[in-house]
XYZ file of C-alpha atoms in Angstrom:
701
model
C 117.479 26.664 62.076
C 116.323 25.468 58.685
C 117.902 22.184 57.701
C 118.964 22.376 54.052
C 120.538 18.960 54.201
C 117.116 17.443 54.753
C 115.528 19.035 51.697
C 115.827 18.099 48.028
C 118.312 19.973 45.831
C 115.701 22.721 45.083
C 113.926 23.286 48.438
C 112.157 26.540 47.585
C 108.368 26.120 47.359
C 108.236 27.934 44.036
C 110.589 25.377 42.410
C 109.236 22.660 40.148
C 108.322 19.404 41.944
C 111.017 16.809 41.454
C 110.687 13.047 41.238
C 110.734 11.784 44.841
C 113.590 9.497 45.811
C 112.867 5.798 45.907
C 114.508 5.307 49.286
C 111.575 4.644 51.685
C 113.596 6.092 54.568
C 113.766 9.509 52.879
C 111.970 12.068 55.125
C 110.382 13.947 52.243
C 109.015 10.696 50.821
C 107.514 9.790 54.188
C 105.832 13.174 54.426
C 104.399 12.776 50.932
C 103.085 9.346 51.887
C 101.434 10.825 54.970
C 99.843 13.524 52.821
C 98.460 10.891 50.442
C 97.157 8.816 53.363
C 95.563 11.864 54.928
C 93.763 12.724 51.702
C 92.485 9.129 51.521
C 91.266 9.404 55.124
C 89.490 12.701 54.392
C 87.742 11.123 51.408
C 86.678 8.237 53.631
C 85.299 10.677 56.229
C 83.322 12.422 53.520
C 82.058 9.118 52.119
C 80.887 8.042 55.602
C 78.809 11.202 55.932
C 77.395 10.862 52.405
C 76.375 7.277 53.195
C 74.365 8.216 56.300
C 70.777 6.945 56.171
C 68.433 9.171 58.164
C 65.201 7.552 56.941
C 64.230 6.077 60.319
C 66.079 8.546 62.535
C 63.834 11.609 62.497
C 60.286 11.797 63.804
C 58.860 14.137 61.182
C 59.672 15.799 57.894
C 60.750 19.066 59.547
C 63.452 17.360 61.606
C 64.461 15.326 58.574
C 64.921 18.467 56.487
C 66.970 20.177 59.207
C 69.193 17.119 59.679
C 69.641 16.751 55.930
C 70.766 20.392 55.757
C 73.315 19.846 58.526
C 74.648 16.759 56.765
C 74.996 18.714 53.523
C 76.992 21.420 55.326
C 79.211 18.747 56.876
C 79.860 17.195 53.455
C 80.911 20.573 52.064
C 83.177 21.174 55.059
C 84.974 17.890 54.352
C 85.828 18.837 50.779
C 89.459 18.371 49.779
C 90.140 21.718 48.127
C 92.384 21.533 45.084
C 95.641 23.372 45.520
C 95.100 23.871 49.277
C 97.590 21.898 51.391
C 95.889 19.537 53.817
C 98.590 20.228 56.382
C 101.340 22.821 56.513
C 103.348 21.902 59.589
C 104.338 19.255 62.108
C 105.111 19.358 65.808
C 107.274 16.750 67.538
C 106.757 16.977 71.286
C 109.443 15.985 73.784
C 106.716 14.310 75.815
C 103.005 13.778 75.454
C 101.216 17.133 75.723
C 99.888 17.686 79.245
C 102.021 14.943 80.818
C 104.677 15.385 83.479
C 108.364 15.444 82.454
C 109.879 11.978 82.387
C 113.420 10.895 81.709
C 113.907 9.407 78.236
C 110.207 10.024 77.526
C 109.325 10.358 73.869
C 106.358 12.504 72.901
C 104.031 12.407 69.930
C 104.041 14.002 66.515
C 101.111 16.043 65.216
C 100.508 17.299 61.700
C 98.904 20.751 61.775
C 96.350 21.619 59.082
C 93.188 23.520 58.260
C 90.860 20.828 59.559
C 90.848 17.632 61.585
C 91.374 14.357 59.738
C 91.303 10.936 61.382
C 91.826 7.389 60.156
C 89.402 4.473 60.353
C 90.353 3.856 64.001
C 89.703 7.465 64.954
C 93.360 8.338 65.441
C 94.244 11.863 64.247
C 96.234 12.141 61.040
C 95.891 15.932 60.817
C 95.047 18.158 63.772
C 92.971 21.303 63.358
C 95.135 24.441 63.686
C 92.688 25.753 66.299
C 93.161 22.821 68.687
C 95.149 23.521 71.891
C 97.808 21.006 70.844
C 98.466 23.122 67.720
C 99.083 26.381 69.563
C 102.865 25.870 69.981
C 103.196 25.827 66.198
C 102.567 29.579 66.365
C 103.909 30.446 69.811
C 106.860 28.172 70.587
C 110.390 29.615 70.490
C 113.815 28.649 71.720
C 113.302 30.859 74.738
C 109.992 29.110 75.436
C 109.817 25.848 73.466
C 106.518 24.733 75.077
C 107.757 21.123 75.165
C 108.271 21.097 71.385
C 111.411 19.366 70.229
C 110.970 20.030 66.521
C 108.772 22.296 64.419
C 108.602 21.413 60.750
C 107.175 23.633 58.006
C 106.228 22.295 54.599
C 106.575 23.920 51.198
C 104.159 23.206 48.351
C 104.113 23.801 44.613
C 100.782 23.372 42.857
C 99.448 21.248 45.710
C 102.506 18.958 45.707
C 104.701 18.765 48.806
C 108.139 19.782 47.554
C 110.175 20.875 50.582
C 110.355 21.013 54.348
C 112.246 23.007 56.905
C 113.045 22.109 60.521
C 113.560 24.096 63.714
C 115.009 22.167 66.649
C 113.632 24.276 69.462
C 115.244 22.218 72.221
C 118.737 22.330 70.688
C 120.704 25.207 72.283
C 123.460 24.825 69.688
C 121.125 25.693 66.829
C 121.010 29.412 66.060
C 117.807 31.357 65.461
C 117.251 32.167 61.787
C 114.263 33.223 59.770
C 112.281 30.592 57.912
C 112.696 30.710 54.139
C 109.532 28.700 53.621
C 107.577 31.048 55.878
C 108.926 34.052 53.999
C 108.152 32.417 50.668
C 104.564 31.687 51.707
C 104.070 35.288 52.840
C 105.432 36.610 49.549
C 103.563 34.131 47.338
C 101.863 36.006 44.453
C 98.216 36.887 45.016
C 95.777 36.165 42.211
C 92.050 36.127 42.878
C 90.377 36.545 46.271
C 92.095 36.836 49.635
C 93.727 33.679 51.018
C 93.885 32.495 54.594
C 97.134 32.991 56.549
C 96.731 29.922 58.711
C 100.238 28.683 57.857
C 101.925 32.009 58.597
C 100.140 33.384 61.684
C 102.674 35.170 63.879
C 102.762 34.989 67.719
C 101.329 38.494 68.221
C 98.558 37.702 65.752
C 97.842 34.343 67.365
C 97.261 35.996 70.745
C 94.467 38.057 69.208
C 93.044 35.128 67.252
C 92.748 32.965 70.389
C 91.420 35.679 72.721
C 88.308 34.573 74.624
C 84.744 35.032 73.438
C 83.613 36.960 76.508
C 85.686 40.082 75.835
C 85.766 42.434 72.867
C 89.032 43.239 71.076
C 90.027 46.266 68.998
C 92.969 45.847 66.610
C 94.780 48.942 65.363
C 96.932 47.796 62.487
C 98.919 49.550 59.812
C 98.849 48.430 56.160
C 99.966 44.854 55.611
C 99.918 43.870 59.298
C 97.219 41.268 58.640
C 94.437 42.757 60.759
C 91.679 41.605 58.389
C 93.082 38.079 58.267
C 93.411 38.087 62.057
C 89.744 39.042 62.402
C 88.595 36.287 60.043
C 90.769 33.656 61.689
C 89.448 34.795 65.074
C 85.919 34.012 63.869
C 87.072 30.564 62.759
C 88.752 29.969 66.128
C 85.724 31.109 68.144
C 83.457 28.832 66.109
C 85.795 25.954 66.940
C 86.047 26.752 70.660
C 82.418 27.854 71.223
C 80.530 26.187 68.391
C 77.315 25.313 70.266
C 76.927 28.780 71.741
C 77.633 30.631 68.493
C 75.398 28.227 66.579
C 72.546 29.581 68.709
C 73.511 33.254 68.772
C 75.162 33.662 65.359
C 78.230 35.438 63.981
C 78.606 38.218 61.440
C 81.472 39.790 59.480
C 80.894 43.446 58.529
C 82.969 45.008 55.757
C 83.063 48.465 54.147
C 81.579 47.525 50.757
C 80.511 44.627 48.538
C 83.846 44.519 46.697
C 85.682 43.992 49.964
C 83.296 41.210 51.033
C 83.775 39.465 47.685
C 87.538 39.737 48.174
C 87.467 37.996 51.585
C 84.569 35.600 51.007
C 86.756 32.498 50.413
C 88.832 32.732 53.600
C 86.382 31.154 56.061
C 85.174 28.385 53.680
C 88.831 27.415 53.154
C 89.004 26.926 56.930
C 85.871 24.771 56.929
C 83.461 27.471 58.175
C 80.625 27.800 55.676
C 77.823 29.496 57.619
C 79.279 32.833 58.711
C 77.235 35.688 57.274
C 78.834 38.768 55.758
C 77.288 42.197 55.319
C 77.981 45.904 55.006
C 76.610 48.490 57.438
C 74.209 49.549 54.681
C 72.870 45.970 54.570
C 72.193 46.062 58.316
C 70.081 49.220 58.140
C 68.209 48.483 54.909
C 64.775 49.404 56.301
C 64.268 51.944 53.501
C 65.433 52.127 49.898
C 68.446 54.423 49.514
C 68.033 56.576 46.420
C 69.476 59.915 47.488
C 72.782 61.326 48.672
C 73.835 63.841 51.315
C 76.427 66.556 51.219
C 79.486 65.764 53.331
C 78.336 68.235 55.994
C 74.801 66.836 56.141
C 76.126 63.269 56.398
C 78.485 64.332 59.181
C 75.684 65.889 61.229
C 73.320 62.972 60.644
C 76.097 60.627 61.756
C 76.760 62.582 64.958
C 75.874 60.867 68.244
C 73.639 63.796 69.166
C 71.131 62.499 66.631
C 70.376 59.576 68.946
C 68.967 62.009 71.519
C 67.083 63.914 68.822
C 65.480 60.689 67.636
C 64.584 59.628 71.162
C 62.718 62.896 71.625
C 61.025 62.464 68.244
C 59.829 58.949 69.001
C 58.567 59.869 72.478
C 56.949 63.076 71.298
C 53.856 61.015 70.550
C 53.304 60.283 74.264
C 50.378 62.312 75.699
C 49.117 62.578 79.259
C 45.514 61.448 79.883
C 42.942 64.140 80.568
C 39.955 61.941 81.406
C 39.471 58.927 83.674
C 38.827 55.486 82.233
C 35.690 53.518 83.031
C 35.886 49.721 82.752
C 32.591 47.820 82.712
C 32.584 44.166 83.837
C 29.224 42.570 84.179
C 27.097 44.737 86.435
C 30.063 46.515 87.978
C 31.929 49.586 86.785
C 35.481 50.372 87.761
C 36.896 53.868 87.430
C 40.597 54.756 87.225
C 41.008 58.513 87.741
C 43.022 60.663 85.323
C 45.719 61.483 87.893
C 46.379 57.764 88.471
C 46.537 57.138 84.728
C 48.991 60.015 84.431
C 51.197 58.479 87.137
C 51.266 55.196 85.219
C 52.121 56.892 81.924
C 54.847 59.085 83.480
C 56.420 56.133 85.271
C 56.702 54.224 81.993
C 57.962 57.302 80.129
C 60.710 57.887 82.690
C 61.994 54.327 82.438
C 64.702 53.529 79.903
C 62.760 50.871 78.024
C 61.782 50.593 74.367
C 58.769 52.559 73.217
C 57.049 49.414 71.978
C 57.717 47.472 75.183
C 56.289 50.331 77.260
C 53.238 50.473 75.010
C 52.687 46.744 75.553
C 53.039 47.221 79.321
C 50.617 50.179 79.591
C 47.316 48.245 79.274
C 48.578 45.712 81.830
C 49.402 48.525 84.268
C 45.941 50.041 83.844
C 44.360 46.599 84.266
C 46.383 46.102 87.439
C 44.960 49.356 88.856
C 41.460 47.983 88.170
C 42.295 44.660 89.837
C 43.451 46.475 92.972
C 39.998 48.064 93.219
C 38.370 44.671 92.655
C 40.363 43.132 95.487
C 39.435 45.998 97.806
C 35.807 45.316 96.972
C 36.205 41.696 98.067
C 36.637 40.021 94.689
C 39.425 37.575 93.903
C 40.481 38.242 90.275
C 43.227 36.179 88.652
C 45.586 36.704 85.720
C 42.854 35.869 83.215
C 40.756 38.715 84.557
C 43.704 41.111 84.266
C 44.271 40.090 80.646
C 40.583 40.542 79.909
C 40.620 44.048 81.442
C 43.747 44.933 79.441
C 41.817 44.040 76.262
C 38.789 46.110 77.269
C 37.839 48.693 74.587
C 38.023 51.540 77.086
C 41.563 50.589 78.104
C 42.580 50.202 74.453
C 41.260 53.678 73.718
C 43.376 55.169 76.514
C 46.478 53.374 75.258
C 45.876 54.584 71.700
C 45.438 58.187 72.885
C 48.331 58.278 75.373
C 50.839 55.937 73.742
C 49.998 55.629 70.035
C 51.893 53.266 67.728
C 54.972 54.818 66.099
C 56.352 54.076 62.628
C 60.160 54.616 62.736
C 60.499 55.592 59.055
C 57.573 58.035 59.220
C 59.051 59.586 62.377
C 62.424 60.196 60.681
C 60.687 61.501 57.564
C 58.712 63.974 59.663
C 61.888 65.028 61.451
C 63.663 65.799 58.174
C 60.742 67.462 56.389
C 59.044 69.488 59.153
C 61.360 72.254 60.423
C 59.149 72.980 63.450
C 59.175 69.353 64.560
C 62.963 69.130 64.068
C 63.453 72.350 66.026
C 61.443 71.040 68.973
C 63.295 67.693 69.058
C 66.768 69.190 68.453
C 66.436 72.106 70.875
C 69.723 72.429 72.790
C 71.307 69.638 70.736
C 71.668 70.985 67.191
C 72.130 74.603 66.230
C 69.615 76.229 63.847
C 72.301 76.174 61.147
C 72.843 72.427 61.628
C 69.104 71.836 61.506
C 68.925 73.717 58.227
C 71.717 71.555 56.757
C 70.030 68.203 57.454
C 66.492 69.279 56.570
C 65.227 68.177 53.169
C 64.855 71.029 50.699
C 62.144 69.172 48.773
C 59.750 67.548 51.254
C 58.540 64.100 50.252
C 54.831 63.429 49.945
C 55.187 60.053 51.588
C 57.481 57.138 52.308
C 57.356 55.825 48.737
C 58.495 59.104 47.204
C 61.183 59.790 49.811
C 64.745 59.892 48.501
C 66.531 58.414 51.506
C 70.296 58.719 51.862
C 72.589 56.160 53.470
C 72.800 58.355 56.593
C 68.983 58.572 56.718
C 68.779 54.778 56.710
C 70.984 54.679 59.813
C 68.614 57.148 61.504
C 65.653 54.913 60.658
C 67.532 51.974 62.181
C 68.109 53.964 65.378
C 64.425 54.913 65.531
C 63.468 51.299 64.895
C 65.580 50.225 67.872
C 63.975 52.888 70.054
C 60.621 51.274 69.277
C 61.635 47.603 69.287
C 64.890 46.043 70.503
C 67.287 44.867 67.782
C 68.302 41.199 68.018
C 71.875 40.630 69.184
C 74.404 38.157 67.779
C 77.043 36.227 69.669
C 80.025 37.796 67.897
C 80.535 40.498 65.283
C 83.713 41.320 63.348
C 83.795 44.932 62.159
C 86.492 45.675 59.587
C 87.686 49.097 58.373
C 85.973 50.468 61.453
C 87.791 53.798 61.383
C 85.424 55.055 58.664
C 82.187 54.652 60.623
C 80.199 57.539 62.046
C 79.053 57.450 65.696
C 75.526 56.544 64.565
C 76.896 53.699 62.432
C 78.859 52.436 65.432
C 75.614 52.433 67.393
C 73.922 50.447 64.614
C 76.662 47.804 64.739
C 76.737 47.834 68.546
C 73.045 46.939 68.636
C 73.864 43.761 66.723
C 76.278 42.603 69.461
C 74.787 44.232 72.568
C 74.740 40.910 74.439
C 77.706 39.423 72.546
C 81.271 40.463 71.816
C 83.039 42.206 68.955
C 86.341 42.232 67.110
C 86.990 45.727 65.779
C 89.615 46.135 63.050
C 90.963 49.330 61.576
C 93.707 51.887 61.053
C 93.164 55.470 62.171
C 95.517 56.676 59.422
C 93.236 55.187 56.761
C 90.073 57.042 57.781
C 88.718 58.629 54.609
C 85.217 59.788 55.564
C 84.439 63.287 56.877
C 83.296 61.633 60.126
C 86.231 59.202 60.460
C 87.063 58.481 64.094
C 90.125 60.053 65.663
C 90.430 57.706 68.656
C 89.474 54.117 69.379
C 88.290 55.009 72.896
C 85.630 57.272 71.392
C 84.661 54.738 68.738
C 84.351 51.874 71.241
C 82.172 54.028 73.503
C 79.745 54.613 70.625
C 79.846 50.880 69.859
C 78.840 50.128 73.428
C 82.105 48.283 74.139
C 84.190 50.818 76.129
C 85.888 47.971 77.979
C 87.319 46.422 74.783
C 91.052 45.762 74.880
C 93.014 47.632 72.190
C 95.853 45.722 70.506
C 98.282 47.316 68.051
C 99.904 45.512 65.135
C 102.858 47.450 63.749
C 104.860 44.716 62.005
C 103.904 44.423 58.364
C 104.295 41.213 56.393
C 102.904 42.055 52.975
C 103.864 45.607 52.015
C 107.568 45.964 51.067
C 109.714 48.071 53.353
C 110.410 50.676 50.663
C 106.712 51.173 49.938
C 105.559 51.461 53.555
C 108.399 53.876 54.335
C 107.403 56.040 51.364
C 103.719 56.058 52.344
C 104.569 56.753 55.999
C 105.872 60.184 55.001
C 102.197 61.189 55.007
C 101.546 60.128 58.644
C 102.563 63.435 60.298
C 99.859 65.150 58.258
C 97.091 62.521 58.539
C 97.668 60.808 61.912
C 100.350 62.649 63.936
C 100.204 60.395 67.002
C 100.335 57.102 65.166
C 103.495 54.999 65.025
C 104.440 54.065 61.439
C 104.197 50.425 60.484
C 107.408 48.536 59.825
C 107.914 45.744 57.326
C 109.822 42.484 57.504
C 110.143 42.461 53.724
C 112.744 44.021 51.518
C 112.042 44.011 47.807
C 114.669 45.533 45.576
C 113.170 47.805 42.954
C 109.739 47.665 44.628
C 109.149 51.406 44.254
C 109.268 53.511 41.089
C 108.195 57.157 40.677
C 107.705 58.451 37.132
C 106.756 61.972 36.110
C 105.380 62.392 32.588
C 103.816 65.228 30.565
C 100.082 65.694 31.094
C 99.346 64.773 27.500
C 101.175 61.462 27.877
C 99.735 60.411 31.242
C 97.226 57.846 29.978
C 99.725 56.120 27.695
C 102.354 56.081 30.455
C 99.869 54.455 32.851
C 98.979 51.832 30.239
C 102.687 51.131 29.626
C 103.236 50.676 33.372
C 100.337 48.195 33.534
C 101.700 46.269 30.551
C 105.137 46.098 32.184
C 103.621 44.837 35.473
C 101.810 42.061 33.602
C 105.242 40.698 32.792
C 105.534 39.621 36.416
C 103.634 36.881 38.230
C 100.631 37.869 40.303
C 97.773 40.357 40.366
C 97.960 43.979 39.206
C 95.812 46.821 40.482
C 95.541 50.133 38.642
C 94.310 52.601 41.287
C 93.050 56.025 40.292
C 90.773 58.822 41.438
C 87.130 57.892 40.837
C 86.599 60.579 38.131
C 89.550 59.152 36.161
C 88.142 55.605 35.923
C 86.131 55.999 32.651
C 89.075 57.623 30.887
C 91.517 54.934 32.009
C 89.054 52.153 31.142
C 88.905 53.499 27.591
C 92.712 53.718 27.414
C 93.106 50.106 28.585
C 90.512 48.902 26.093
C 92.232 50.786 23.267
C 95.538 49.161 24.219
C 93.952 45.689 24.271
C 94.529 45.150 28.001
C 91.664 43.193 29.547
C 90.754 44.334 33.051
C 88.347 43.577 35.882
C 86.442 45.661 38.415
C 86.989 45.183 42.183
C 85.211 42.056 43.383
C 85.451 40.326 39.987
C 88.852 38.822 40.799
C 87.208 35.507 41.682
C 86.615 34.978 37.962
C 90.405 35.025 37.345
C 89.721 35.883 33.696
C 92.306 38.668 33.872
C 95.088 39.703 36.244
C 94.613 43.457 35.903
C 91.958 45.217 38.005
C 90.939 48.856 37.523
C 90.261 50.133 41.042
C 88.523 53.407 41.970
C 90.374 54.888 44.935
C 87.151 54.873 46.958
C 87.044 51.046 46.772
C 90.744 50.297 47.277
C 90.644 50.011 51.053
C 91.285 46.483 52.322
C 92.292 45.139 48.908
C 95.787 43.916 47.978
C 97.587 43.392 44.676
C 101.044 42.062 43.894
C 101.796 45.112 41.768
C 100.064 48.469 41.921
C 100.150 51.223 39.322
C 99.000 54.455 40.948
C 97.639 57.122 38.625
C 98.383 60.804 39.368
C 98.286 61.190 43.204
C 97.434 64.903 42.906
C 94.205 64.059 41.082
C 93.371 61.463 43.721
C 93.837 63.993 46.536
C 91.871 66.676 44.685
C 88.880 64.349 44.230
C 88.241 64.298 48.003
C 86.252 66.925 49.965
C 89.329 68.233 51.797
C 93.126 67.889 51.683
C 93.419 65.772 54.841
C 90.894 63.237 53.584
C 92.632 63.261 50.209
C 96.019 62.501 51.777
C 94.486 59.656 53.774
C 92.978 58.247 50.598
C 96.415 58.504 48.987
C 97.966 56.665 51.957
C 95.493 53.834 51.405
C 96.255 53.643 47.682
C 100.025 53.641 48.202
C 99.857 50.686 50.593
C 97.871 48.232 48.450
C 101.033 46.806 46.826
C 102.646 43.638 48.165
C 105.494 43.327 45.639
C 105.907 46.504 43.636
C 104.502 50.013 43.296
C 104.772 52.325 40.301
C 103.556 55.900 40.739
C 102.891 57.707 37.454
C 102.112 61.419 37.765
C 101.792 64.534 35.658
C 100.950 67.046 38.382
C 103.423 67.715 41.230
C 103.290 65.203 44.080
C 102.061 66.270 47.535
C 104.783 68.077 49.480
C 105.484 65.167 51.848
C 106.240 62.814 48.924
C 108.520 65.090 46.909
């Protein structure tokens, strides 16, 4: 139970810091002293690294440059970030962790923070939250105290330690109550980019964060359940637990768009992880310049898994069976490989499930081997050098070029989309003639440079590229907002973690693309991770209960089998619905934004994409400065004008939602429109104001 007697008169973290008592025995004073000492120790650690002299350590300039780069990264990781608490909790163990129970044994105390800090002797002053000794901070309870006698949480104001709160887990007389400091940290206003949740990770979230590297995990989470934060903290944990392995194989965070990546980009650096790459799916498949756009139906067909088989046929259509034997001349001898034997070699390679390029590299060696067999029968003793020389023979090269010519992935896809006869032959039995007509280009390009590729075309080129040459795999990939990917996009991501693992994050109810997945089993199969364990997060921590309940009225129409998310938060007056005349809509929206600016935190004005220019002009006329999504890091204004298409994954303290009917109408179909509306309604973490002129959708009336 929280211990109010042990806190100063104003224990809430949002209160103004008060002059600490002069009594050295005061607990709060001791904790402040430890914080100051820890900051001094961190500065000393950083100074020690900065003072390293590597002049005589490395053997050459290349090694020196690499080592200097690693030292620079280490220096950045040891930065004492302003306004970020160095530690946020403390654990007092009943006995030393890992030791056997002993009567009257007294354990140790550990301060839990974002990174490890030690003193000059090497003794820990702050323990990394990812260390095994820190795990009970997130998992321990009175039912299972995990040898913890006391768990202490700290409250901060402006970087100053202002309060603490204790839970005596081994005291049966103490009743279980919710932590006010924990609740206050969860509800702290959000201005700027996304923050880490390292101080507020819940037990069910911690289980996902600390899951092993070997297996893949899929997290289905409703709005505000923290699935994105869980995925990012999982990366940080895996880098801590498997740093050497992931340093070799690499990690990647994949988000839906650039605005989303800008929103989350500060989370991992705040946890000391500076080298995790971030990208969108479009970044992964950027083999061609995207300058065109597809209709929704064309994009859906191009994103269908059947296209993988069509592309395989297209790539392998270049394979031709030999009609003539090959004659290899070596010195005074001639060696003849008959056409039927060449055909057997080509068919055997074609039937194997190996990359086109790898098979093409193997073909001359197979032909050379057939020649070497004849040499051995004739009494010669050829070695590997002879086989390599035969494989490079002009006659063998000519056979390879005729039977297994080089393939350009982009040119193959271009031919598929611009030559109806070629598409028909490759799609026979896979795509109907009507579907073929939909994806075919109406204006054939003269060449690669003039081609107007769409985003879906780029994914096809990536698939063709992998059919020719294997795509390199990373050690771990985090895929966020995964419900919006097409089967072909899943395959593109799956290639990047084919020998590694994945953390898949999403919410089926928030799928807003025409090809949005309807089941995680299907999505994981396309990703190549059918064995991934699916976890469901249903307890929300950010979206107020009134708001999530209002938005959940849409679930029967957009995701009938999905359980609605619940919320641990109650916020009086968090939801307001205002109907205004059509002529007064813009002014009413501006008034709602101005009223929201009277509160602390960030404000997001979300509207249908076609409404953005009109609302931008209205805000400018009213003198209200605003940002675009992704610009929040500048913190030059608290109001962001958000197109509904970019709202997914973002959060604002207060949201003003412009005319839901217009938002729904802007989408290709009603179901997609209602899903987009569900996303927009659940971006608020403190208050939501819906301003509308047209009637609301039936479920919300």
